[in-house]
Structure formats: C-alpha cells, structure tokens
Amino acid sequence: MTTTSGTTTAAETTPPTHNWAGNLRYGFARHLRPRTLGELQEQVAAEPRLRVIGSRHSFTAITDGEVALSLAGLPDDVEVDADTRTVTCSGGATFGALAASLEAHGLALANLASLPHISVAGAVATGTHGSGAGLGNLATAVRALTFVTADGALRTVTRGEPDFAGAVVHLGALGVVHRVALDVEPAYEVAQTVHPGLGWDVAEPRLREALGAAYSVSLFTDWGPAGVTAWVKRRVGADPLAGTTSDFLGARAATTPQHPVPGEDPVACTAQLGAPGSWAERLPHFRMGFTPSSGEEIQSEWHVPAEHGPAAVAALRAVHDEIAPLLMISEIRAVAADDLWLSPMQGRDTVSLHFTWVRDQAGVEAAARVVERALAAYDPRPHWGKLYSHSPAVLASYPQADAFRELRERWDPEHVFTNDWTARLLD
C-alpha cells in the first residue's frame, strides 16, 4: 500500500458567496475549513446546522445553509492498494487529483465525469455520472464511505452492509464524508473520435444502439434539424475500431479537434482524431489541467428509462423553438442501472438528457419547466445537483424514498445536516 498526501492550508473564515456558476448566492454566515480529522470531528460536533461544500459545481441550493464546511483544507491522502484493487481518498479530493495518483500506479477508474475538477464526495452524493451504456454512475464504484456523523463520531459503511445502498447517494443529509474507497482496475487506453452530422432519422430510432456502440458515447445537440454530433470513446483492446476514424452510424469522423459547443475553441478539450491515450486523458470531455469554462452557464439534467429514450428525444425536439433562446448545448448519454436508493439510475438503465443553458436564472427556470412538461410522460428523474423545479413529488419515482427518510432519522435525528433544500425534499 502506498500513500501520497496533499498539502494542508491555513483555516479560512470568509464564507463562499456564490456557487461556481454564479447563478446562486449562498446565505452562509460562517465557513469551517478543518485541517485535520480531529478538527473536523470537533467542528461537526459543535454545530447545530451545517452543510458541506465541495467544488461548488451545483446549480441549486443543495449545498446552501447557515454554516459551510469545506474539506479542501484536509490532505487528499490517496491510498492505493493494488492487491485489492482499491483506492481510498479524502472526500474533498478531485477526480483529477485521484486520476493522477492512480496513473502513477498503473491503475484506473472504470468511469469519469466529463468535468475532472469536481470533488469525489460531491459527485458520489448526487449520483453524478459519466457516459456508457454498460457503466454505472460514479457512485457505483464506491466500496466504502467513512462519515463524520453529527456527534463527531466516525461511521464507516461498506458494500454489502444493510445501510450501504441508502448511504452512498445521500444528498449531504447523513454526515460529512471523510474518506471514500473506490474500485479500481488495471490502467487502459481510450481513443476518441467526434462525428458531426448524424441525422435525427438515424439518431432517434437507433438511439439505444448509438449510445451502446462504444465504451462511452455522448450525443451533442441543440434539438434543431441538424441532428447530433457523436463523441465516441472506444477502449483500446476491447473495441476493434479503437484508434481508427471509422464512420459512426454513417457519420464521418471530424478531421480537426472539436468543442461540444459549436464555435468554441477546443483547446481545453481532450485529444480526439482517434489517437489512443490514457483513460484519464480521454474519458472526460475536458483536460485535467483545465477548468472548462468561467462558469457563465446553468446546467440541468433529467434521466428517463432507456426504453423511453427515443420518445423523450422526440418530445424535446418538439419544444426546440421554446428552449432554443436559452440553450447553449444539450448532451444525450446512457448510464447503467444500479441499486443505490437515491441514485437517478436506481433500478433502470437510463438515458440522461443534459442541458447547458446561458446564465439567465429566470429564463432558464421557465425553460426547465418546458422541458419537464415535455418529459412528464416518461418518468424523468432530475440530477440532484442541477436546476429543476425541486418538487418533492420527484421522490415518488424512488421505491426506497421512505427507507432513506428512515435512514436519515437513525443517522441524524436532530437534522444537523438538513437545509431548506433537503427539508423541502425529505420532510
């Protein structure tokens, strides 16, 4: 077992004022930034209410509250155990930092999100995902979580234990995640090609085929008549087309690098044109060393059962004119089913419909309502960290919703980790 540690920083007292996108102003009066586990336990035990903030890449008030607690002052403490194929790190570590440590040991994660700068604990808590019809969301790689609970005690829950499936995607409502243990595998290479001009006459009826045609596939679109652009990531050694520029369902590969948003400079994007490279340098859409934008955007996402994917796409095409003025780009992805109680993919293979909007809060809220009406017949589940109508009724789609409420009452009976957002959803 090998350990690498980050550098601790001095305590910070100025509370963060807004989220990454700048569309939400926080109401925090104080900011806690412990530098050791002992400080973390003491601070948690002393507070009647607090919420954990990570990379602040949420677009709603899910992380807002009275007292902010950041894990950024703690060392990443990445522990790699090649024998058991496990990596353990601080909840505040980013996927970029984690990937760098794994690569040094010849190991890899099965999946990554498109943005490498987000925190591991935050992604797990909200069921954040990458893309791949055969791949679960990032939370499905969790082998164990160690929480600091409301009394400052440590509580570890491990895969196979009764509370595990409920505690992984926890919306910040159970405690502070101090350590995360994840499954890893031997390092592998991926080759990426981009295919503009895939028409709706192919993409809509053959949606499931398209999304399952490679290790990871993302379809970018504005829902207009031009159709989609396919970003295809093939695993070298597993896909005979990896490293080639073969057509994708009839659409030719681009011969110059592309950005997901047409017209944007692709300098921050991961390498394309079929050149094989490390999993960490191909699975995200954006390079590890780059923050992909200045945050001048708002994001939404809804997940529908895979069998409803083509109909959901048709419904969104029908409202193109209503949402186009606010939309920068949409992304269609597939994610495999899991058994985690509050995962948006719980119990069903999923087609995920992502929207990157311009930063116009009122306009985007109205556009999101249009999308929700269009998808209403297809049992949509929202991404917990992205903008949606935040109706408590969304939990009706989760069979274990009441079991999660009971779990929260056992773990946090005083609701130390509750804020207005979670209270509206769970109380």
Short mmCIF file of C-alpha atoms in Angstrom, two decimals:
data_model
loop_
_atom_site.label_atom_id
_atom_site.label_comp_id
_atom_site.label_asym_id
_atom_site.label_seq_id
_atom_site.Cartn_x
_atom_site.Cartn_y
_atom_site.Cartn_z
CA MET A 1 0.00 0.00 0.00
CA THR A 2 1.29 3.42 -0.99
CA THR A 3 0.20 6.76 0.44
CA THR A 4 0.51 10.22 -1.08
CA SER A 5 -0.64 13.29 0.81
CA GLY A 6 -1.60 16.77 -0.28
CA THR A 7 -0.66 19.97 1.49
CA THR A 8 -2.86 21.41 4.21
CA THR A 9 -3.65 25.10 4.23
CA ALA A 10 -4.49 27.60 6.89
CA ALA A 11 -8.07 27.79 8.16
CA GLU A 12 -10.31 30.04 6.11
CA THR A 13 -13.05 32.05 7.76
CA THR A 14 -14.62 34.03 4.90
CA PRO A 15 -17.71 32.14 3.70
CA PRO A 16 -18.09 31.44 -0.03
CA THR A 17 -20.57 33.88 -1.53
CA HIS A 18 -21.77 32.00 -4.60
CA ASN A 19 -21.65 28.74 -6.50
CA TRP A 20 -19.30 28.00 -9.40
CA ALA A 21 -21.78 29.26 -12.00
CA GLY A 22 -22.59 32.45 -10.13
CA ASN A 23 -26.35 31.92 -10.53
CA LEU A 24 -26.85 31.26 -6.80
CA ARG A 25 -25.75 33.43 -3.86
CA TYR A 26 -25.17 31.48 -0.67
CA GLY A 27 -26.53 32.51 2.71
CA PHE A 28 -23.62 31.19 4.77
CA ALA A 29 -22.70 33.24 7.84
CA ARG A 30 -19.60 31.19 8.71
CA HIS A 31 -17.12 28.93 6.97
CA LEU A 32 -15.33 25.99 8.60
CA ARG A 33 -12.19 24.61 6.97
CA PRO A 34 -10.62 21.95 9.20
CA ARG A 35 -7.03 20.91 8.58
CA THR A 36 -7.06 17.58 10.45
CA LEU A 37 -9.53 14.81 11.15
CA GLY A 38 -9.62 15.85 14.80
CA GLU A 39 -10.57 19.42 13.87
CA LEU A 40 -13.22 18.09 11.52
CA GLN A 41 -14.79 15.95 14.23
CA GLU A 42 -14.73 18.78 16.78
CA GLN A 43 -16.29 21.28 14.40
CA VAL A 44 -19.05 18.95 13.27
CA ALA A 45 -19.94 18.03 16.86
CA ALA A 46 -20.16 21.69 17.85
CA GLU A 47 -22.57 22.85 15.13
CA PRO A 48 -26.38 22.60 15.30
CA ARG A 49 -26.62 23.01 11.49
CA LEU A 50 -24.07 22.77 8.69
CA ARG A 51 -23.69 21.84 5.05
CA VAL A 52 -20.63 20.56 3.22
CA ILE A 53 -19.39 22.41 0.15
CA GLY A 54 -17.08 20.84 -2.41
CA SER A 55 -16.20 22.27 -5.82
CA ARG A 56 -19.47 24.28 -5.69
CA HIS A 57 -20.48 22.81 -9.03
CA SER A 58 -24.13 22.51 -8.02
CA PHE A 59 -26.63 24.84 -9.63
CA THR A 60 -29.22 24.82 -6.84
CA ALA A 61 -29.30 25.44 -3.10
CA ILE A 62 -28.48 21.80 -2.28
CA THR A 63 -25.28 22.97 -0.52
CA ASP A 64 -26.58 26.24 0.93
CA GLY A 65 -27.19 26.84 4.64
CA GLU A 66 -26.09 28.61 7.79
CA VAL A 67 -22.58 27.17 8.19
CA ALA A 68 -20.39 25.96 5.32
CA LEU A 69 -17.85 23.20 5.90
CA SER A 70 -15.15 22.61 3.32
CA LEU A 71 -12.86 19.58 3.14
CA ALA A 72 -10.35 21.48 0.97
CA GLY A 73 -8.05 22.11 3.93
CA LEU A 74 -7.57 18.38 4.54
CA PRO A 75 -4.90 16.44 2.66
CA ASP A 76 -6.10 14.25 -0.21
CA ASP A 77 -4.31 11.27 1.41
CA VAL A 78 -4.69 8.97 -1.59
CA GLU A 79 -4.04 5.34 -0.59
CA VAL A 80 -3.66 2.85 -3.43
CA ASP A 81 -3.95 -0.86 -2.70
CA ALA A 82 -3.13 -2.73 -5.90
CA ASP A 83 -3.71 -6.13 -4.28
CA THR A 84 -7.37 -5.44 -3.51
CA ARG A 85 -7.79 -3.02 -6.43
CA THR A 86 -8.98 -0.26 -4.15
CA VAL A 87 -8.18 3.43 -3.87
CA THR A 88 -9.11 5.43 -0.77
CA CYS A 89 -9.00 9.21 -0.59
CA SER A 90 -10.38 12.24 1.21
CA GLY A 91 -13.94 13.14 0.30
CA GLY A 92 -12.65 16.53 -0.80
CA ALA A 93 -10.20 15.14 -3.37
CA THR A 94 -10.99 15.92 -7.00
CA PHE A 95 -11.21 13.31 -9.71
CA GLY A 96 -8.29 14.99 -11.43
CA ALA A 97 -6.05 14.53 -8.38
CA LEU A 98 -7.28 10.98 -7.89
CA ALA A 99 -6.61 10.07 -11.51
CA ALA A 100 -3.04 11.36 -11.30
CA SER A 101 -2.32 9.13 -8.30
CA LEU A 102 -3.88 6.10 -9.96
CA GLU A 103 -1.94 6.57 -13.17
CA ALA A 104 1.30 6.57 -11.21
CA HIS A 105 0.39 3.05 -10.03
CA GLY A 106 -0.85 1.74 -13.39
CA LEU A 107 -4.48 1.71 -12.23
CA ALA A 108 -7.71 3.33 -13.38
CA LEU A 109 -11.33 4.01 -12.60
CA ALA A 110 -13.92 2.43 -14.88
CA ASN A 111 -15.63 5.76 -15.46
CA LEU A 112 -15.12 9.51 -15.11
CA ALA A 113 -17.35 12.53 -15.31
CA SER A 114 -16.91 14.96 -18.20
CA LEU A 115 -15.54 17.58 -15.77
CA PRO A 116 -12.44 16.40 -13.88
CA HIS A 117 -12.29 19.22 -11.32
CA ILE A 118 -15.35 18.14 -9.30
CA SER A 119 -14.91 16.56 -5.85
CA VAL A 120 -15.24 12.82 -5.33
CA ALA A 121 -17.61 13.07 -2.36
CA GLY A 122 -19.85 15.62 -4.08
CA ALA A 123 -20.17 13.53 -7.22
CA VAL A 124 -20.98 10.41 -5.20
CA ALA A 125 -23.54 12.18 -3.01
CA THR A 126 -25.54 13.37 -6.02
CA GLY A 127 -25.25 10.32 -8.29
CA THR A 128 -23.15 12.20 -10.84
CA HIS A 129 -22.11 10.15 -13.81
CA GLY A 130 -20.07 9.79 -16.94
CA SER A 131 -21.33 8.06 -20.05
CA GLY A 132 -21.56 4.44 -21.11
CA ALA A 133 -24.47 2.07 -21.54
CA GLY A 134 -22.51 -0.61 -19.69
CA LEU A 135 -21.14 1.72 -17.00
CA GLY A 136 -22.76 2.72 -13.73
CA ASN A 137 -22.60 6.24 -12.37
CA LEU A 138 -19.58 7.29 -10.31
CA ALA A 139 -21.24 6.26 -7.04
CA THR A 140 -21.38 2.62 -8.16
CA ALA A 141 -17.59 2.41 -7.81
CA VAL A 142 -17.86 3.11 -4.07
CA ARG A 143 -16.70 0.24 -1.90
CA ALA A 144 -16.92 2.06 1.45
CA LEU A 145 -17.62 5.50 2.89
CA THR A 146 -16.48 6.87 6.23
CA PHE A 147 -18.71 9.63 7.57
CA VAL A 148 -18.26 12.04 10.43
CA THR A 149 -21.72 11.98 11.98
CA ALA A 150 -23.48 14.74 13.90
CA ASP A 151 -21.84 13.81 17.23
CA GLY A 152 -18.36 13.90 15.68
CA ALA A 153 -18.00 10.11 15.61
CA LEU A 154 -16.67 8.14 12.65
CA ARG A 155 -19.07 5.76 10.94
CA THR A 156 -17.98 3.50 8.07
CA VAL A 157 -20.45 1.76 5.81
CA THR A 158 -19.19 -0.93 3.43
CA ARG A 159 -20.68 -2.55 0.34
CA GLY A 160 -22.91 -5.44 1.38
CA GLU A 161 -23.95 -3.93 4.71
CA PRO A 162 -27.67 -3.11 5.23
CA ASP A 163 -27.30 0.69 5.14
CA PHE A 164 -24.85 0.82 2.26
CA ALA A 165 -27.26 1.19 -0.68
CA GLY A 166 -29.04 4.01 1.13
CA ALA A 167 -25.96 5.86 2.34
CA VAL A 168 -23.98 6.24 -0.89
CA VAL A 169 -26.16 8.76 -2.77
CA HIS A 170 -27.08 10.72 0.36
CA LEU A 171 -27.54 14.36 -0.77
CA GLY A 172 -25.38 15.53 2.13
CA ALA A 173 -28.14 14.58 4.58
CA LEU A 174 -26.34 11.90 6.62
CA GLY A 175 -22.97 13.39 7.61
CA VAL A 176 -19.64 14.61 6.30
CA VAL A 177 -17.81 12.13 4.06
CA HIS A 178 -14.25 11.99 5.36
CA ARG A 179 -12.97 9.02 3.32
CA VAL A 180 -14.11 7.28 0.13
CA ALA A 181 -12.95 3.83 -1.02
CA LEU A 182 -13.43 3.09 -4.73
CA ASP A 183 -12.95 0.08 -7.00
CA VAL A 184 -10.08 0.37 -9.48
CA GLU A 185 -8.75 -1.78 -12.31
CA PRO A 186 -5.60 -2.00 -14.43
CA ALA A 187 -4.95 1.11 -16.48
CA TYR A 188 -6.22 1.13 -20.06
CA GLU A 189 -6.21 3.39 -23.09
CA VAL A 190 -9.10 5.04 -24.90
CA ALA A 191 -9.30 6.53 -28.40
CA GLN A 192 -11.77 9.34 -29.09
CA THR A 193 -13.37 10.44 -32.34
CA VAL A 194 -16.01 13.10 -32.99
CA HIS A 195 -18.67 12.63 -35.67
CA PRO A 196 -20.73 15.68 -36.70
CA GLY A 197 -23.80 15.42 -38.89
CA LEU A 198 -25.58 12.35 -37.53
CA GLY A 199 -29.17 13.00 -38.61
CA TRP A 200 -32.27 12.52 -36.49
CA ASP A 201 -33.50 9.93 -38.98
CA VAL A 202 -30.76 7.70 -37.59
CA ALA A 203 -30.12 9.07 -34.09
CA GLU A 204 -33.70 8.96 -32.84
CA PRO A 205 -34.90 5.46 -33.84
CA ARG A 206 -31.45 3.94 -33.23
CA LEU A 207 -30.75 5.86 -30.03
CA ARG A 208 -30.01 2.86 -27.80
CA GLU A 209 -27.80 1.34 -30.47
CA ALA A 210 -25.90 4.60 -30.83
CA LEU A 211 -25.39 5.08 -27.09
CA GLY A 212 -24.22 1.48 -26.68
CA ALA A 213 -21.96 1.37 -29.73
CA ALA A 214 -18.73 2.13 -27.84
CA TYR A 215 -17.33 2.21 -24.31
CA SER A 216 -18.62 5.77 -23.89
CA VAL A 217 -20.81 7.79 -26.26
CA SER A 218 -22.15 11.32 -25.91
CA LEU A 219 -24.51 12.89 -28.43
CA PHE A 220 -24.44 16.71 -28.50
CA THR A 221 -27.36 18.64 -29.99
CA ASP A 222 -29.39 21.83 -29.88
CA TRP A 223 -32.55 19.78 -30.68
CA GLY A 224 -32.82 21.51 -34.05
CA PRO A 225 -32.97 19.93 -37.52
CA ALA A 226 -29.19 19.50 -37.83
CA GLY A 227 -29.27 16.36 -35.67
CA VAL A 228 -26.42 15.40 -33.32
CA THR A 229 -22.64 15.28 -33.05
CA ALA A 230 -21.39 12.00 -31.60
CA TRP A 231 -18.37 11.95 -29.28
CA VAL A 232 -17.23 8.32 -29.36
CA LYS A 233 -14.71 6.92 -26.85
CA ARG A 234 -13.52 3.41 -27.65
CA ARG A 235 -11.49 1.28 -25.25
CA VAL A 236 -8.26 0.11 -26.81
CA GLY A 237 -8.01 -3.69 -26.79
CA ALA A 238 -11.74 -4.16 -26.27
CA ASP A 239 -13.12 -2.39 -29.36
CA PRO A 240 -11.66 -3.35 -32.75
CA LEU A 241 -12.38 0.15 -34.06
CA ALA A 242 -10.37 1.89 -31.31
CA GLY A 243 -7.66 4.04 -32.82
CA THR A 244 -9.41 4.31 -36.19
CA THR A 245 -11.50 7.09 -37.69
CA SER A 246 -14.22 4.77 -38.93
CA ASP A 247 -17.68 6.20 -39.59
CA PHE A 248 -20.20 6.14 -36.74
CA LEU A 249 -23.62 5.01 -37.96
CA GLY A 250 -22.77 6.63 -41.27
CA ALA A 251 -21.40 9.91 -39.87
CA ARG A 252 -17.77 10.61 -40.77
CA ALA A 253 -15.19 11.50 -38.14
CA ALA A 254 -14.09 15.11 -37.86
CA THR A 255 -10.56 15.79 -39.09
CA THR A 256 -9.94 18.73 -36.73
CA PRO A 257 -10.48 18.97 -32.94
CA GLN A 258 -13.99 19.94 -31.84
CA HIS A 259 -15.64 21.57 -28.80
CA PRO A 260 -19.04 20.36 -27.51
CA VAL A 261 -20.43 23.87 -28.10
CA PRO A 262 -20.10 24.71 -31.80
CA GLY A 263 -17.78 27.64 -32.42
CA GLU A 264 -15.96 27.41 -29.08
CA ASP A 265 -12.17 26.93 -29.01
CA PRO A 266 -11.39 23.22 -28.44
CA VAL A 267 -8.06 23.94 -26.72
CA ALA A 268 -9.38 22.72 -23.35
CA CYS A 269 -10.91 19.55 -24.77
CA THR A 270 -9.37 16.10 -24.52
CA ALA A 271 -7.49 14.75 -27.56
CA GLN A 272 -9.55 13.45 -30.45
CA LEU A 273 -8.87 12.26 -34.03
CA GLY A 274 -8.59 8.61 -32.93
CA ALA A 275 -5.26 9.00 -31.11
CA PRO A 276 -5.11 6.45 -28.24
CA GLY A 277 -4.27 7.81 -24.81
CA SER A 278 -4.70 7.24 -21.10
CA TRP A 279 -8.23 6.67 -19.77
CA ALA A 280 -7.83 9.83 -17.65
CA GLU A 281 -6.96 11.87 -20.75
CA ARG A 282 -9.85 10.63 -22.91
CA LEU A 283 -12.91 9.77 -20.78
CA PRO A 284 -13.55 13.39 -19.69
CA HIS A 285 -14.52 15.87 -22.39
CA PHE A 286 -12.15 18.42 -20.86
CA ARG A 287 -8.48 18.08 -19.97
CA MET A 288 -7.46 17.54 -16.38
CA GLY A 289 -5.48 20.77 -16.19
CA PHE A 290 -8.31 22.99 -17.39
CA THR A 291 -11.38 24.41 -15.73
CA PRO A 292 -13.75 24.01 -18.68
CA SER A 293 -15.37 27.45 -18.53
CA SER A 294 -15.66 30.55 -16.42
CA GLY A 295 -19.00 29.37 -15.09
CA GLU A 296 -21.15 31.62 -17.29
CA GLU A 297 -23.79 28.91 -17.60
CA ILE A 298 -26.50 26.98 -15.79
CA GLN A 299 -26.97 23.23 -16.10
CA SER A 300 -30.00 20.95 -15.88
CA GLU A 301 -30.37 17.24 -16.45
CA TRP A 302 -33.13 14.66 -16.40
CA HIS A 303 -32.87 10.88 -16.57
CA VAL A 304 -35.50 8.67 -18.21
CA PRO A 305 -35.73 4.87 -18.51
CA ALA A 306 -33.75 3.72 -21.53
CA GLU A 307 -36.81 2.29 -23.26
CA HIS A 308 -38.35 5.79 -23.27
CA GLY A 309 -35.25 7.40 -24.73
CA PRO A 310 -36.41 7.76 -28.36
CA ALA A 311 -39.82 9.11 -27.33
CA ALA A 312 -38.22 11.55 -24.89
CA VAL A 313 -35.90 12.77 -27.66
CA ALA A 314 -38.88 13.29 -29.96
CA ALA A 315 -40.67 15.26 -27.22
CA LEU A 316 -37.67 17.54 -26.76
CA ARG A 317 -37.30 18.11 -30.47
CA ALA A 318 -40.91 19.27 -30.46
CA VAL A 319 -40.12 22.08 -27.97
CA HIS A 320 -36.91 23.18 -29.67
CA ASP A 321 -38.26 26.62 -30.58
CA GLU A 322 -39.30 27.31 -26.96
CA ILE A 323 -35.97 26.47 -25.37
CA ALA A 324 -33.51 27.45 -28.13
CA PRO A 325 -33.00 31.08 -26.98
CA LEU A 326 -31.67 29.88 -23.60
CA LEU A 327 -29.78 26.76 -24.74
CA MET A 328 -26.05 26.55 -25.37
CA ILE A 329 -25.95 22.78 -25.99
CA SER A 330 -27.52 19.51 -24.83
CA GLU A 331 -25.87 16.14 -24.28
CA ILE A 332 -27.54 12.73 -24.51
CA ARG A 333 -25.85 9.86 -22.64
CA ALA A 334 -26.55 6.35 -21.37
CA VAL A 335 -25.87 5.08 -17.83
CA ALA A 336 -26.40 1.56 -16.49
CA ALA A 337 -28.88 0.68 -13.74
CA ASP A 338 -27.82 0.36 -10.09
CA ASP A 339 -29.35 -0.45 -6.69
CA LEU A 340 -28.47 2.76 -4.79
CA TRP A 341 -31.64 4.12 -3.21
CA LEU A 342 -31.49 7.75 -4.35
CA SER A 343 -29.45 7.23 -7.49
CA PRO A 344 -31.27 8.60 -10.55
CA MET A 345 -30.37 5.28 -12.22
CA GLN A 346 -31.80 3.16 -9.40
CA GLY A 347 -33.49 0.10 -10.87
CA ARG A 348 -33.32 1.11 -14.51
CA ASP A 349 -30.94 1.59 -17.40
CA THR A 350 -31.09 5.26 -18.18
CA VAL A 351 -30.89 7.81 -20.96
CA SER A 352 -29.62 11.09 -19.50
CA LEU A 353 -30.65 14.37 -21.10
CA HIS A 354 -28.35 17.22 -20.13
CA PHE A 355 -28.83 20.92 -20.84
CA THR A 356 -26.22 23.68 -20.66
CA TRP A 357 -28.06 27.00 -20.58
CA VAL A 358 -26.96 30.61 -20.75
CA ARG A 359 -26.81 32.25 -17.32
CA ASP A 360 -30.29 33.74 -17.16
CA GLN A 361 -31.86 32.42 -13.98
CA ALA A 362 -35.47 33.41 -14.64
CA GLY A 363 -35.31 32.42 -18.29
CA VAL A 364 -33.72 29.06 -17.52
CA GLU A 365 -36.27 28.30 -14.82
CA ALA A 366 -39.00 28.87 -17.40
CA ALA A 367 -37.18 26.74 -19.99
CA ALA A 368 -36.73 23.96 -17.42
CA ARG A 369 -40.49 23.92 -16.85
CA VAL A 370 -40.96 23.47 -20.60
CA VAL A 371 -38.57 20.52 -20.56
CA GLU A 372 -40.26 18.95 -17.54
CA ARG A 373 -43.66 19.19 -19.21
CA ALA A 374 -42.26 17.61 -22.38
CA LEU A 375 -40.75 14.72 -20.40
CA ALA A 376 -43.59 14.24 -17.91
CA ALA A 377 -44.92 11.09 -19.57
CA TYR A 378 -41.53 9.36 -19.37
CA ASP A 379 -40.89 9.21 -15.61
CA PRO A 380 -37.99 11.70 -15.53
CA ARG A 381 -35.67 11.90 -12.54
CA PRO A 382 -33.61 15.10 -12.17
CA HIS A 383 -29.91 15.31 -11.44
CA TRP A 384 -29.83 16.29 -7.75
CA GLY A 385 -27.21 19.00 -8.19
CA LYS A 386 -28.66 20.72 -11.24
CA LEU A 387 -31.51 23.11 -11.84
CA TYR A 388 -35.01 21.65 -11.86
CA SER A 389 -38.36 22.58 -10.34
CA HIS A 390 -37.41 20.98 -6.99
CA SER A 391 -40.82 19.48 -6.36
CA PRO A 392 -40.97 16.93 -3.51
CA ALA A 393 -43.06 14.83 -5.88
CA VAL A 394 -39.91 13.67 -7.67
CA LEU A 395 -39.29 11.16 -4.87
CA ALA A 396 -42.42 9.26 -5.94
CA SER A 397 -40.22 7.70 -8.63
CA TYR A 398 -37.87 6.20 -6.00
CA PRO A 399 -39.15 2.97 -4.39
CA GLN A 400 -36.80 3.36 -1.39
CA ALA A 401 -37.59 7.01 -0.66
CA ASP A 402 -39.28 6.21 2.65
CA ALA A 403 -36.44 3.85 3.57
CA PHE A 404 -33.99 6.73 3.02
CA ARG A 405 -36.06 9.01 5.24
CA GLU A 406 -35.92 6.35 7.96
CA LEU A 407 -32.15 6.00 7.46
CA ARG A 408 -31.71 9.74 7.90
CA GLU A 409 -33.73 9.71 11.13
CA ARG A 410 -31.47 6.99 12.53
CA TRP A 411 -28.23 8.65 11.46
CA ASP A 412 -29.13 12.31 12.04
CA PRO A 413 -32.22 12.58 14.27
CA GLU A 414 -31.50 16.25 15.05
CA HIS A 415 -31.24 17.09 11.32
CA VAL A 416 -27.86 18.74 11.72
CA PHE A 417 -27.18 18.21 8.01
CA THR A 418 -30.58 19.46 6.82
CA ASN A 419 -31.05 22.73 4.96
CA ASP A 420 -34.08 24.25 3.26
CA TRP A 421 -33.38 22.28 0.08
CA THR A 422 -33.27 18.87 1.76
CA ALA A 423 -36.15 19.74 4.10
CA ARG A 424 -38.38 20.52 1.12
CA LEU A 425 -37.47 17.21 -0.46
CA LEU A 426 -37.43 14.87 2.54
CA ASP A 427 -39.59 16.32 5.34
#
